[in-house]
Amino acid sequence: MGEVWVDAGDAAGAGALAGWLRRDPGMARSGIEIESGGTVPPEPSGADGAMGAVEMVTAVFDSTVGVLSLLVAVAAWRRPRGAKPPLVRVIEDDGTVVEGTAQEVLDTVRARREHQQSEA
């Protein structure tokens, strides 16, 4: 299992994002558990990008496909709001930490998955 932490900017943003993700049919099929609020994730970012406990949406996943779906959904949620891209941290089940915007993390996780498949 892995975890995803999304900084939604503030408590209202975290609640809105969590609600939107819970209603998303793709998220329902993925089996990802979505929560808003929580504790600061391990290895927090620098002061300007640090995630606060009330600003986060957290998700627990057990497949790379699930996390990819979640990252696409987060990016889609942000676009019409014109908000700055949220900071996303993915902690994979092997302990690998990937952090950046949803798009940056999506690109990195996809590349890691493709690399792992090519080695198999």
Short mmCIF file of C-alpha atoms in Angstrom, two decimals:
data_model
loop_
_atom_site.label_atom_id
_atom_site.label_comp_id
_atom_site.label_asym_id
_atom_site.label_seq_id
_atom_site.Cartn_x
_atom_site.Cartn_y
_atom_site.Cartn_z
CA MET A 1 0.00 0.00 0.00
CA GLY A 2 1.06 3.56 -0.61
CA GLU A 3 -0.11 7.01 0.37
CA VAL A 4 -0.79 10.23 -1.49
CA TRP A 5 -0.84 13.62 0.24
CA VAL A 6 -2.30 16.60 -1.66
CA ASP A 7 -1.94 20.18 -0.40
CA ALA A 8 -5.26 21.76 -1.43
CA GLY A 9 -4.29 25.25 -0.22
CA ASP A 10 -6.66 25.58 2.71
CA ALA A 11 -9.32 23.68 4.67
CA ALA A 12 -12.09 24.66 2.23
CA GLY A 13 -10.00 23.50 -0.72
CA ALA A 14 -9.21 20.21 1.00
CA GLY A 15 -12.89 19.60 1.72
CA ALA A 16 -13.89 20.49 -1.84
CA LEU A 17 -11.19 18.29 -3.39
CA ALA A 18 -11.98 15.34 -1.11
CA GLY A 19 -15.71 15.59 -1.90
CA TRP A 20 -15.04 15.86 -5.62
CA LEU A 21 -12.75 12.81 -5.56
CA ARG A 22 -15.29 10.77 -3.58
CA ARG A 23 -17.93 11.48 -6.25
CA ASP A 24 -15.58 10.65 -9.15
CA PRO A 25 -16.58 7.30 -10.73
CA GLY A 26 -12.94 6.46 -11.50
CA MET A 27 -11.99 6.88 -7.85
CA ALA A 28 -14.92 4.68 -6.79
CA ARG A 29 -13.70 1.91 -9.10
CA SER A 30 -10.09 2.25 -7.93
CA GLY A 31 -10.89 1.48 -4.30
CA ILE A 32 -8.77 4.42 -3.11
CA GLU A 33 -9.72 5.72 0.34
CA ILE A 34 -10.00 9.53 0.38
CA GLU A 35 -9.85 11.68 3.54
CA SER A 36 -9.49 15.40 4.17
CA GLY A 37 -7.36 16.77 6.99
CA GLY A 38 -4.84 14.62 8.77
CA THR A 39 -1.32 14.98 10.03
CA VAL A 40 1.72 16.42 8.35
CA PRO A 41 3.31 13.71 6.18
CA PRO A 42 6.84 12.47 6.83
CA GLU A 43 9.69 14.51 5.37
CA PRO A 44 7.71 17.76 4.93
CA SER A 45 8.74 20.22 2.22
CA GLY A 46 10.55 23.48 2.78
CA ALA A 47 8.79 26.34 4.55
CA ASP A 48 7.05 27.78 1.47
CA GLY A 49 5.69 24.44 0.27
CA ALA A 50 5.15 22.75 3.63
CA MET A 51 1.82 21.00 4.02
CA GLY A 52 -0.34 21.90 7.00
CA ALA A 53 -2.59 19.41 8.77
CA VAL A 54 -5.85 21.09 7.72
CA GLU A 55 -4.89 21.73 4.11
CA MET A 56 -4.40 18.13 2.99
CA VAL A 57 -6.33 15.44 1.24
CA THR A 58 -4.90 12.00 1.89
CA ALA A 59 -5.44 8.82 -0.06
CA VAL A 60 -4.35 5.24 0.43
CA PHE A 61 -3.80 3.11 -2.66
CA ASP A 62 -2.66 -0.41 -3.42
CA SER A 63 -1.92 -0.17 -7.14
CA THR A 64 0.02 2.11 -9.44
CA VAL A 65 -3.02 2.34 -11.70
CA GLY A 66 -5.03 3.71 -8.76
CA VAL A 67 -2.49 6.40 -7.97
CA LEU A 68 -2.25 7.39 -11.63
CA SER A 69 -6.04 7.77 -11.74
CA LEU A 70 -5.93 9.87 -8.58
CA LEU A 71 -3.22 12.18 -9.96
CA VAL A 72 -5.15 12.70 -13.20
CA ALA A 73 -8.27 13.52 -11.15
CA VAL A 74 -6.38 16.02 -8.95
CA ALA A 75 -4.99 17.76 -12.03
CA ALA A 76 -8.47 17.88 -13.60
CA TRP A 77 -10.00 19.29 -10.39
CA ARG A 78 -7.52 22.16 -10.28
CA ARG A 79 -7.72 23.27 -13.92
CA PRO A 80 -11.14 25.04 -13.97
CA ARG A 81 -10.45 26.70 -10.62
CA GLY A 82 -7.37 28.49 -11.94
CA ALA A 83 -5.59 27.68 -8.70
CA LYS A 84 -1.87 27.07 -8.56
CA PRO A 85 -1.00 23.38 -8.92
CA PRO A 86 -1.24 21.70 -5.52
CA LEU A 87 1.82 20.12 -3.98
CA VAL A 88 1.47 16.32 -4.12
CA ARG A 89 3.56 13.76 -2.26
CA VAL A 90 3.30 10.07 -3.12
CA ILE A 91 4.84 7.55 -0.75
CA GLU A 92 4.96 4.25 -2.62
CA ASP A 93 4.81 0.88 -0.89
CA ASP A 94 8.56 0.42 -1.38
CA GLY A 95 9.19 3.68 0.53
CA THR A 96 9.96 5.77 -2.56
CA VAL A 97 8.82 9.39 -2.11
CA VAL A 98 7.86 11.43 -5.17
CA GLU A 99 6.89 15.07 -4.68
CA GLY A 100 5.87 17.94 -6.96
CA THR A 101 2.78 19.13 -8.81
CA ALA A 102 0.19 16.52 -9.74
CA GLN A 103 1.48 16.55 -13.32
CA GLU A 104 5.14 16.21 -12.28
CA VAL A 105 4.34 13.33 -9.94
CA LEU A 106 2.13 11.71 -12.57
CA ASP A 107 4.96 11.86 -15.12
CA THR A 108 7.47 10.44 -12.62
CA VAL A 109 5.20 7.60 -11.44
CA ARG A 110 4.34 6.68 -15.06
CA ALA A 111 8.03 6.65 -16.00
CA ARG A 112 8.86 4.45 -12.99
CA ARG A 113 6.06 2.07 -13.91
CA GLU A 114 7.20 1.84 -17.54
CA HIS A 115 10.78 1.24 -16.42
CA GLN A 116 9.69 -1.53 -14.05
CA GLN A 117 7.62 -3.16 -16.80
CA SER A 118 10.51 -3.02 -19.26
CA GLU A 119 12.79 -4.77 -16.75
CA ALA A 120 10.26 -7.55 -16.10
#
